[in-house]
Tab-separated table of N, CA and C in Angstrom:
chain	number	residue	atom	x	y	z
Y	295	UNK	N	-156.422	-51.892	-193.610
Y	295	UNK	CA	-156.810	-52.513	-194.865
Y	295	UNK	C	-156.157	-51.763	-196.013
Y	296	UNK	N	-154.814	-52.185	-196.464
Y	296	UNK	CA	-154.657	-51.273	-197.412
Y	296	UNK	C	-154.528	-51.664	-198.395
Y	297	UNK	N	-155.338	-52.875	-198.972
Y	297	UNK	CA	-155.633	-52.970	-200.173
Y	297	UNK	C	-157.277	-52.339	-200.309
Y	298	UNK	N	-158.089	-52.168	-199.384
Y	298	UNK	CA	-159.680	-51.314	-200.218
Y	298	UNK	C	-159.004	-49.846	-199.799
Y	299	UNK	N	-159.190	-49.388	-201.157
Y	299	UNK	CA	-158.879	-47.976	-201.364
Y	299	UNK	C	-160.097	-47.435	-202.212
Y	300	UNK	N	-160.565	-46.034	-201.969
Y	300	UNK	CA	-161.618	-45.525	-202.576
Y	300	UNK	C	-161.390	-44.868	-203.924
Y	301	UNK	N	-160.056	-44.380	-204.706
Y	301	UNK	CA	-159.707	-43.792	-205.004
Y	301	UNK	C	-159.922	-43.827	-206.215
Y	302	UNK	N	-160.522	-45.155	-206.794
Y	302	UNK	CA	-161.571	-45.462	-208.169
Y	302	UNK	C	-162.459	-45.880	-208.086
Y	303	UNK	N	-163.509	-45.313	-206.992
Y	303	UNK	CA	-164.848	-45.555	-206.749
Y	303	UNK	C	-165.576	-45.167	-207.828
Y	304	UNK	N	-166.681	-45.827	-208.387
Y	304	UNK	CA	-167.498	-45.527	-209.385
Y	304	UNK	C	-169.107	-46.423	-209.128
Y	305	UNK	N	-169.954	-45.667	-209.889
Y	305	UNK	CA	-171.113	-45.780	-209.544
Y	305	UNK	C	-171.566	-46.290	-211.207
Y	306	UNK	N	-172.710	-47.598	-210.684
Y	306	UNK	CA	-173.019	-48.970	-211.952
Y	306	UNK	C	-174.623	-48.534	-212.097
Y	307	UNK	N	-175.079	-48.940	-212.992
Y	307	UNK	CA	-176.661	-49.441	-213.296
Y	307	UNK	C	-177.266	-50.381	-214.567
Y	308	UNK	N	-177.778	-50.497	-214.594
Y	308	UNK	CA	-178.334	-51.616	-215.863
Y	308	UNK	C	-179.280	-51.191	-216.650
Y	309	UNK	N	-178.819	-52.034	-217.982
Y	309	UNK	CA	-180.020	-51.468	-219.020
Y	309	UNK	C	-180.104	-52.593	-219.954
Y	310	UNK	N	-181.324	-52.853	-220.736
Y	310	UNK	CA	-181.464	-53.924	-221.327
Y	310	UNK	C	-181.009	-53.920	-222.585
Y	311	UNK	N	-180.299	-52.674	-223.174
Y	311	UNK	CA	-179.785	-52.560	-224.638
Y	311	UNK	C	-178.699	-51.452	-224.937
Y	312	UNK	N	-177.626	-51.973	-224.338
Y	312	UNK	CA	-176.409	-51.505	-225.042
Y	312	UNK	C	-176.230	-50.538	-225.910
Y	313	UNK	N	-176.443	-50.804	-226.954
Y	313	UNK	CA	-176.918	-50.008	-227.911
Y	313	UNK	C	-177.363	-48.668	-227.941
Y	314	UNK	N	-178.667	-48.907	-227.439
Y	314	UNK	CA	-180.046	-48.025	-227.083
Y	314	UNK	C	-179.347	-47.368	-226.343
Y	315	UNK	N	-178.733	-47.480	-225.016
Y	315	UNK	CA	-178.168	-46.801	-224.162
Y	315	UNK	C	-176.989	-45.749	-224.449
Y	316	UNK	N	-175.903	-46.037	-225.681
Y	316	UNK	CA	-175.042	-45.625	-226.259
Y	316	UNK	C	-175.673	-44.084	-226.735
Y	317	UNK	N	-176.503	-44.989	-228.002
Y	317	UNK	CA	-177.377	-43.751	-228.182
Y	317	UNK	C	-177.853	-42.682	-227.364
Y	318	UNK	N	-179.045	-43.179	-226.310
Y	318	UNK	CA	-179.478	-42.221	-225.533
Y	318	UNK	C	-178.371	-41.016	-225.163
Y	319	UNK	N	-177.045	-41.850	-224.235
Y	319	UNK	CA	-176.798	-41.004	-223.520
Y	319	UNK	C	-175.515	-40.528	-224.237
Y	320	UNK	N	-175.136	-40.858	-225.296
Y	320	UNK	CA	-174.156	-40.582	-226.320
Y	320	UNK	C	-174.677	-38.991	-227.240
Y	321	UNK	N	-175.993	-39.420	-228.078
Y	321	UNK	CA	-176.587	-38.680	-229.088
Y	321	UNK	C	-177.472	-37.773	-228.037
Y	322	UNK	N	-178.624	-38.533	-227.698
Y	322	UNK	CA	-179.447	-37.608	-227.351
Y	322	UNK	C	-178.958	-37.113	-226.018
Y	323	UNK	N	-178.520	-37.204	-225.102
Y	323	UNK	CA	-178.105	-36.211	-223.934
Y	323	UNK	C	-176.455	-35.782	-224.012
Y	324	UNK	N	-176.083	-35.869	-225.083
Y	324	UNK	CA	-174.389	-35.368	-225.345
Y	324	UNK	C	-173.185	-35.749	-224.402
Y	325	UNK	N	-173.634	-36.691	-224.092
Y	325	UNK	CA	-172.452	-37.158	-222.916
Y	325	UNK	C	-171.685	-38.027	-223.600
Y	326	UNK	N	-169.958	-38.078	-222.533
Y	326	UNK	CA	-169.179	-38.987	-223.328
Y	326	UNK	C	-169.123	-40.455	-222.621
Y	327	UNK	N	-169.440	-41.171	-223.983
Y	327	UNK	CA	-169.742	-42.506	-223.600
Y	327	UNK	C	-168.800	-43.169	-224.401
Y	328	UNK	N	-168.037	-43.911	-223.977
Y	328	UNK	CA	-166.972	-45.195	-224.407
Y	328	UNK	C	-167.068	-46.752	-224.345
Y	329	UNK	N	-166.677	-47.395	-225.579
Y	329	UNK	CA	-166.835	-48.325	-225.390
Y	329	UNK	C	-165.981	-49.211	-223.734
Y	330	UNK	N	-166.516	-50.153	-223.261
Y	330	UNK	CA	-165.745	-50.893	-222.113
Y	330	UNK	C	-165.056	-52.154	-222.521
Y	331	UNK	N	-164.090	-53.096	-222.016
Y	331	UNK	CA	-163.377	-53.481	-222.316
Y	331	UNK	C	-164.512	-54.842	-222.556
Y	332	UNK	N	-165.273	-54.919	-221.564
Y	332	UNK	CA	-165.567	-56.103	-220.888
Y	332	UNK	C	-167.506	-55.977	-221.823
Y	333	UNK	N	-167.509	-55.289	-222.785
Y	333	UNK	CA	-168.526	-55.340	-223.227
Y	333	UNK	C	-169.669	-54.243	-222.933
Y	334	UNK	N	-169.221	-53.301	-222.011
Y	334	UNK	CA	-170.238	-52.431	-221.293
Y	334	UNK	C	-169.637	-51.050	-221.772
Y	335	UNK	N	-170.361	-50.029	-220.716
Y	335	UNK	CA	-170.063	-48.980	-221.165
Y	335	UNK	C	-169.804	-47.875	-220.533
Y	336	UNK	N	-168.764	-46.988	-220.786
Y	336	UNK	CA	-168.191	-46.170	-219.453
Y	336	UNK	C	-168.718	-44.756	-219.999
Y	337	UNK	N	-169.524	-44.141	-218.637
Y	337	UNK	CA	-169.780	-43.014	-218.702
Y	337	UNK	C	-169.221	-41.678	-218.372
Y	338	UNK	N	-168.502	-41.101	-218.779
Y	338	UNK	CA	-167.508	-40.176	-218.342
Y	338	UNK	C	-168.388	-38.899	-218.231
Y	339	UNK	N	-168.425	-38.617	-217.341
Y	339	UNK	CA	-168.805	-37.009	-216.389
Y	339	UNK	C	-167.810	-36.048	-216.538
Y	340	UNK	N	-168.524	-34.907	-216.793
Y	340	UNK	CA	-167.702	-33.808	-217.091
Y	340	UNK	C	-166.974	-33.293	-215.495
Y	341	UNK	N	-167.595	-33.158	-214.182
Y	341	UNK	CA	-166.787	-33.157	-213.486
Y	341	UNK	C	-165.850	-34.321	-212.964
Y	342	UNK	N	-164.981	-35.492	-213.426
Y	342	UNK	CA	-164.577	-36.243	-213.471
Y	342	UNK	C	-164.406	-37.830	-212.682
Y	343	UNK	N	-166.374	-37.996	-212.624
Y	343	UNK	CA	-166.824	-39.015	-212.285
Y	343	UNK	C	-167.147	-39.778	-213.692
Y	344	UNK	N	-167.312	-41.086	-213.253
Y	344	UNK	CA	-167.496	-42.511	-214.259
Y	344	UNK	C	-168.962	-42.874	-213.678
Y	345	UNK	N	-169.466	-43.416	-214.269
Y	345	UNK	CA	-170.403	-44.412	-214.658
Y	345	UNK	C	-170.357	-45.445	-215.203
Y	346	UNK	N	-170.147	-46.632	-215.054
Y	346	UNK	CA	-170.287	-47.862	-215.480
Y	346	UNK	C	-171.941	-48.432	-215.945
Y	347	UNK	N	-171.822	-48.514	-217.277
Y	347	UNK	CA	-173.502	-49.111	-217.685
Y	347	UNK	C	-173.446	-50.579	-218.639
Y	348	UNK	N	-174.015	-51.187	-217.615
Y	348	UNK	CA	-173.977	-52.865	-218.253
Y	348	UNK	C	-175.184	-53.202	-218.523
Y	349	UNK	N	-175.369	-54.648	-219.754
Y	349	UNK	CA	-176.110	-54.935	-219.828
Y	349	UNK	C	-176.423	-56.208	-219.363
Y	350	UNK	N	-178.029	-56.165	-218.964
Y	350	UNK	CA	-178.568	-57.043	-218.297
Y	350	UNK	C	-179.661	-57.942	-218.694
Y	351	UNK	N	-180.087	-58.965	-218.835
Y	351	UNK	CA	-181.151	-59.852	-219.884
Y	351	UNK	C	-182.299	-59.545	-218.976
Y	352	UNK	N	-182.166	-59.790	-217.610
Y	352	UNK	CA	-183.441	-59.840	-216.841
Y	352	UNK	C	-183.607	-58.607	-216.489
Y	353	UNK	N	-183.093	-57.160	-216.935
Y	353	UNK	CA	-183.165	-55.929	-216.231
Y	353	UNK	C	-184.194	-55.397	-215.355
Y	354	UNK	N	-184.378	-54.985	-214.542
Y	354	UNK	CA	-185.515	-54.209	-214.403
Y	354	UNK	C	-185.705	-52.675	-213.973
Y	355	UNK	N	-185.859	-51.923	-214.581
Y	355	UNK	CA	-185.880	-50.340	-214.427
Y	355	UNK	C	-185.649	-49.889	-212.616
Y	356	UNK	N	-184.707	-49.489	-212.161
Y	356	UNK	CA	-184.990	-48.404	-211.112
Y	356	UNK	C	-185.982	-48.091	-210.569
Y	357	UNK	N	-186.533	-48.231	-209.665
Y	357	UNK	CA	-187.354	-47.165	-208.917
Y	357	UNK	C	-186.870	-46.102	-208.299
Y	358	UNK	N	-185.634	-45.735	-208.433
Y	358	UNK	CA	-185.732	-44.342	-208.021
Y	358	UNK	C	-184.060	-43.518	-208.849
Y	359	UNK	N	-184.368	-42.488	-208.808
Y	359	UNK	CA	-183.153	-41.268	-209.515
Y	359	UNK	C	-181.507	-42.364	-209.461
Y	360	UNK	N	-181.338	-42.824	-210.764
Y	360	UNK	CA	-179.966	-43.432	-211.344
Y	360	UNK	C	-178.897	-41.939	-211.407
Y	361	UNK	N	-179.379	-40.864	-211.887
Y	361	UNK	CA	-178.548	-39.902	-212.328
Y	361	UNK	C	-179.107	-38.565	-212.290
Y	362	UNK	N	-178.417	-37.572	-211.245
Y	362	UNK	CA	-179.045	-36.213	-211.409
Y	362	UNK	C	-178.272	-35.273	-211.881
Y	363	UNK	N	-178.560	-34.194	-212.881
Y	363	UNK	CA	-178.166	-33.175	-213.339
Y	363	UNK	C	-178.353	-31.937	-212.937
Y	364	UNK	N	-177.637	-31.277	-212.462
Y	364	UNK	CA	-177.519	-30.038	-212.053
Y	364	UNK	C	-177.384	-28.843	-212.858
Y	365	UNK	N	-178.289	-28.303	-213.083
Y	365	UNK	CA	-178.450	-27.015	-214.398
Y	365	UNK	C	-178.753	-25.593	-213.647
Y	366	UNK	N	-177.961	-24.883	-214.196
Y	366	UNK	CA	-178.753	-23.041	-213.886
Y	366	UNK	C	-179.877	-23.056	-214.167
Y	367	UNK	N	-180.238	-23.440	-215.256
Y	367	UNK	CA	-181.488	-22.849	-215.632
Y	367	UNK	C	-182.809	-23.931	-215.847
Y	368	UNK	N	-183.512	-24.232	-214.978
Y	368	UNK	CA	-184.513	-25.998	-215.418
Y	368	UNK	C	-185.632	-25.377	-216.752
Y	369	UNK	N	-185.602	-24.163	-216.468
Y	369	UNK	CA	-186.785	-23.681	-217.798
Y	369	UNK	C	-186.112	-24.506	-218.921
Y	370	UNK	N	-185.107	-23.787	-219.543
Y	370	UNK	CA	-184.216	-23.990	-220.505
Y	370	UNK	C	-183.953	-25.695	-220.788
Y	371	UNK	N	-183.036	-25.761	-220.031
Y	371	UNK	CA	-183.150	-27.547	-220.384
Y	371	UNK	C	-183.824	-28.368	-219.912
Y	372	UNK	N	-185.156	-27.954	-219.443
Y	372	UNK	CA	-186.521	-29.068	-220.028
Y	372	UNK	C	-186.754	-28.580	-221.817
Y	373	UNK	N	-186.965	-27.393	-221.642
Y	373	UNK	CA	-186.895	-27.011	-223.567
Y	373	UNK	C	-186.007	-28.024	-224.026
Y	374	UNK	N	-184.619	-27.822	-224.031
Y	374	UNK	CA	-183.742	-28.737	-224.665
Y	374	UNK	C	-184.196	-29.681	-224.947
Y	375	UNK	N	-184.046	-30.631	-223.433
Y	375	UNK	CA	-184.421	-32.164	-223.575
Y	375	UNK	C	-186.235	-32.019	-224.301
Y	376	UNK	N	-186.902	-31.649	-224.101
Y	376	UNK	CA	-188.206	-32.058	-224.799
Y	376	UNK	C	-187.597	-31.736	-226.625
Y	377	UNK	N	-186.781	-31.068	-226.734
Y	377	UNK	CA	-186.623	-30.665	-228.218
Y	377	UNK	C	-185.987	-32.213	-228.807
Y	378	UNK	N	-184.794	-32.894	-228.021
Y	378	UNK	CA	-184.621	-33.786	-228.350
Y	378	UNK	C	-185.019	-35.317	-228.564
Y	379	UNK	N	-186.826	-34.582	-227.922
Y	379	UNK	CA	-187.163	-35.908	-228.061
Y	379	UNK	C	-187.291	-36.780	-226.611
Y	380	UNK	N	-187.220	-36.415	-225.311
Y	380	UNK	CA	-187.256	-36.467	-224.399
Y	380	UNK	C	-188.936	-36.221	-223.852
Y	381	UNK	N	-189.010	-37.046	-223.111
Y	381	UNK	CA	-190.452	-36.891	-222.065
Y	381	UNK	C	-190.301	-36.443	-220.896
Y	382	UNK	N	-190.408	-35.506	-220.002
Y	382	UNK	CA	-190.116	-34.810	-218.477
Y	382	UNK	C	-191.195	-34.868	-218.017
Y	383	UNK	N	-192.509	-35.070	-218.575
Y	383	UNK	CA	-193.467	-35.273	-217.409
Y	383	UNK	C	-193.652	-36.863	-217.695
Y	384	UNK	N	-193.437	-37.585	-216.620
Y	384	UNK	CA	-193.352	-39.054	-216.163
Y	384	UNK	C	-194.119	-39.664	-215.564
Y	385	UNK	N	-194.641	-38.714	-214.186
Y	385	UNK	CA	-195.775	-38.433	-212.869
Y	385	UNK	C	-196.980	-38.236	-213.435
Y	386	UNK	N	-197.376	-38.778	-212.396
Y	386	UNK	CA	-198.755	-38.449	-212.134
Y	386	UNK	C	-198.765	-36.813	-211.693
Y	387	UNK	N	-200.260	-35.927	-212.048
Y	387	UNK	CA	-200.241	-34.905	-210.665
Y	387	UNK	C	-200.289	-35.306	-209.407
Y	388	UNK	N	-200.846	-36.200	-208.746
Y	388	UNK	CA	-200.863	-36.785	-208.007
Y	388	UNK	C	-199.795	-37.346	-207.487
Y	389	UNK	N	-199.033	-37.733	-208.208
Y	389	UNK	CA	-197.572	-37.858	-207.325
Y	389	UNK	C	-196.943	-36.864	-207.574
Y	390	UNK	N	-196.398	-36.127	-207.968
Y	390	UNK	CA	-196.024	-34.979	-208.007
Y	390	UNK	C	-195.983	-34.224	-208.489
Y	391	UNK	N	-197.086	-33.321	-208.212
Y	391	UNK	CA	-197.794	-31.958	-208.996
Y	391	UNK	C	-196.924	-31.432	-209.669
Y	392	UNK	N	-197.039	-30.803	-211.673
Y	392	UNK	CA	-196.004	-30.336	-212.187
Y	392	UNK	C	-196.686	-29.301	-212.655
Y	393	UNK	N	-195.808	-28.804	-213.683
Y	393	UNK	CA	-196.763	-28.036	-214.849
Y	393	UNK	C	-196.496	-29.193	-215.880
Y	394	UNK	N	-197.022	-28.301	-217.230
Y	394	UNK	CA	-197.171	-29.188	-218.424
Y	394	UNK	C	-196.000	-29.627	-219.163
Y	395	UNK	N	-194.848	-29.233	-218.602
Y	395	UNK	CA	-193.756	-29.795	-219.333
Y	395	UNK	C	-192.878	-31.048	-218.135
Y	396	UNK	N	-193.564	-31.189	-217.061
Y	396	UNK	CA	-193.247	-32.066	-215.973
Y	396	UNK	C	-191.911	-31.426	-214.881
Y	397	UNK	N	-192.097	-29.910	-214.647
Y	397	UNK	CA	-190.942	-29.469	-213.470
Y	397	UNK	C	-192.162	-29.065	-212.447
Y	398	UNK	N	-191.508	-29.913	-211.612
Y	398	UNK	CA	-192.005	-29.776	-210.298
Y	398	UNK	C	-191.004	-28.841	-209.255
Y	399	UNK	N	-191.819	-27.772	-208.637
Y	399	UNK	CA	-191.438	-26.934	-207.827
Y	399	UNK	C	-190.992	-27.038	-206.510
Y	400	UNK	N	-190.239	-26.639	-206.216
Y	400	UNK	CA	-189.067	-26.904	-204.926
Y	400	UNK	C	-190.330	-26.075	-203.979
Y	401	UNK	N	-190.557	-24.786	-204.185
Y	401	UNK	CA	-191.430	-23.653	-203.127
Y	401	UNK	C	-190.437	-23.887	-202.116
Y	402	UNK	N	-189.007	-23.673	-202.670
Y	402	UNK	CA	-187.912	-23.509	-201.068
Y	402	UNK	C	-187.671	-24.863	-200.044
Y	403	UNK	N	-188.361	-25.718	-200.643
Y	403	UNK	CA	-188.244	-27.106	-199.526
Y	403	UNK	C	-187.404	-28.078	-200.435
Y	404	UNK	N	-186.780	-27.619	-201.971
Y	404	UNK	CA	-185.940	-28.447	-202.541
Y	404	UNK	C	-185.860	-27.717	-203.979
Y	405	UNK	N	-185.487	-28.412	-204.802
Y	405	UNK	CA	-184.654	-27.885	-205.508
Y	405	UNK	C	-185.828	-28.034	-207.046
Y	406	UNK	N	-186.414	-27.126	-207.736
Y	406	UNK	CA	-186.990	-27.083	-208.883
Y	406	UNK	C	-186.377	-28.519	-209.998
Y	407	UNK	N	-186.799	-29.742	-209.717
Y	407	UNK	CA	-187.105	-30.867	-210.968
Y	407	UNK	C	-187.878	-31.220	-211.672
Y	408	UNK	N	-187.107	-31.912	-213.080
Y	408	UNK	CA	-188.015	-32.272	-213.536
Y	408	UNK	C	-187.287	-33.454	-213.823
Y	409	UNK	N	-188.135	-34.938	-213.872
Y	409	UNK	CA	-187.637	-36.577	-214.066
Y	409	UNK	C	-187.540	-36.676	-215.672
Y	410	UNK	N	-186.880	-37.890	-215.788
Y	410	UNK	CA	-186.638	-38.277	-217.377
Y	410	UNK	C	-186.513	-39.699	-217.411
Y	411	UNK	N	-186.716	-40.448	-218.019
Y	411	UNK	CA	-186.524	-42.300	-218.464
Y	411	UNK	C	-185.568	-42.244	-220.033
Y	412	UNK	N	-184.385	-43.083	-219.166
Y	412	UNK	CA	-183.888	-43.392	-220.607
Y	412	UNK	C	-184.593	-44.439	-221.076
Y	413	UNK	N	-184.106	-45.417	-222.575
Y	413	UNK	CA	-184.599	-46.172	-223.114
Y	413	UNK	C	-184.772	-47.570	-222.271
Y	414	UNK	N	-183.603	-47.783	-220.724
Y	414	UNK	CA	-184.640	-49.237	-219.992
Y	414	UNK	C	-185.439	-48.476	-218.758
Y	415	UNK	N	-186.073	-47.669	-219.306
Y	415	UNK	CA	-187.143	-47.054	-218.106
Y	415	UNK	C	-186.349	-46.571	-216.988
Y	416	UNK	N	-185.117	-46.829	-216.783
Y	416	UNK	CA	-184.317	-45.775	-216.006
Y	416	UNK	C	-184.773	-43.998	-214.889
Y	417	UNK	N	-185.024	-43.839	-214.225
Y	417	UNK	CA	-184.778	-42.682	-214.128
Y	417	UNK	C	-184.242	-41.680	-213.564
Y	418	UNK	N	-184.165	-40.581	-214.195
Y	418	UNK	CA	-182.789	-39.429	-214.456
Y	418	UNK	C	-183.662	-38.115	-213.990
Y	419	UNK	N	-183.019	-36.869	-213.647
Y	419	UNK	CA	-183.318	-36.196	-213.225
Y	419	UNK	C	-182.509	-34.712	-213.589
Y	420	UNK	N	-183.518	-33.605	-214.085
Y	420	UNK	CA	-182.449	-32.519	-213.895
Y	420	UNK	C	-182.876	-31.506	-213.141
Y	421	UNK	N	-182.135	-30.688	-212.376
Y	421	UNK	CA	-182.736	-29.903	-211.381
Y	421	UNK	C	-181.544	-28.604	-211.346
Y	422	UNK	N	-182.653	-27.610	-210.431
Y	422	UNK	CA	-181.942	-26.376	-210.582
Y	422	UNK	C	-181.737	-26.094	-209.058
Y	423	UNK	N	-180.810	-26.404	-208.248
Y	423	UNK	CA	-180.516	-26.347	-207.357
Y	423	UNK	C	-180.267	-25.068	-206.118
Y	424	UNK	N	-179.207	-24.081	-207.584
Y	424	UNK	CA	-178.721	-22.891	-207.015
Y	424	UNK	C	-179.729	-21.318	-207.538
């Protein structure tokens, strides 16, 4: 088959406002976001993955992690993101026991997260892996 080639594989999701989304992940999480040709919007990753984000009339939020972030430090940028205006506790205790700023503890069976919702209820994730 040598026309399917992987070699501009990229990963899509939906959101109900363009806009809103620009913002979010433009302003408030500092990422580079470009306009798309076709009306949407390309998410450029600093290690040199894409994101494609379109909009959708009937959207409906994710049920599970659209986008995870990998940080040294999860103390620190839950601070951040709550400074900007960001919500990290999402959960229930009951679904997954946090503290009060919403990072839930690995205790060695995974990796210290904490969840996030962009503006179409989306959710995102940053975690401290190493």
């Amino acid at each position: 088959m040598a026309d399917f080639t992987v070699d501009h594989a990229f990963s899509s999701f939906s959101v109900d406002d363009i806009d809103a989304a620009r913002e979010f992940y433009g302003t408030t999480l500092g990422l580079d976001v470009q306009p798309n040709p076709m009306g949407f919007l390309d998410l450029r990753l600093p290690g040199g993955g894409s994101v494609l984000i379109y909009g959708k009339p009937n959207h409906e939020p994710a049920t599970f992690t659209i986008l995870n972030f990998d940080v040294a430090d999860i103390e620190s940028a839950v601070d951040e993101l709550i400074a900007r205006g960001v919500e990290t506790k999402i959960y229930s205790d009951e679904e997954f026991p946090s503290d009060h700023r919403g990072i839930v503890r690995g205790g060695g069976e995974g990796p210290d997260i904490a969840w996030f919702r962009d503006p179409a209820g989306n959710v995102l994730a940053v975690m401290q892996t190493g």
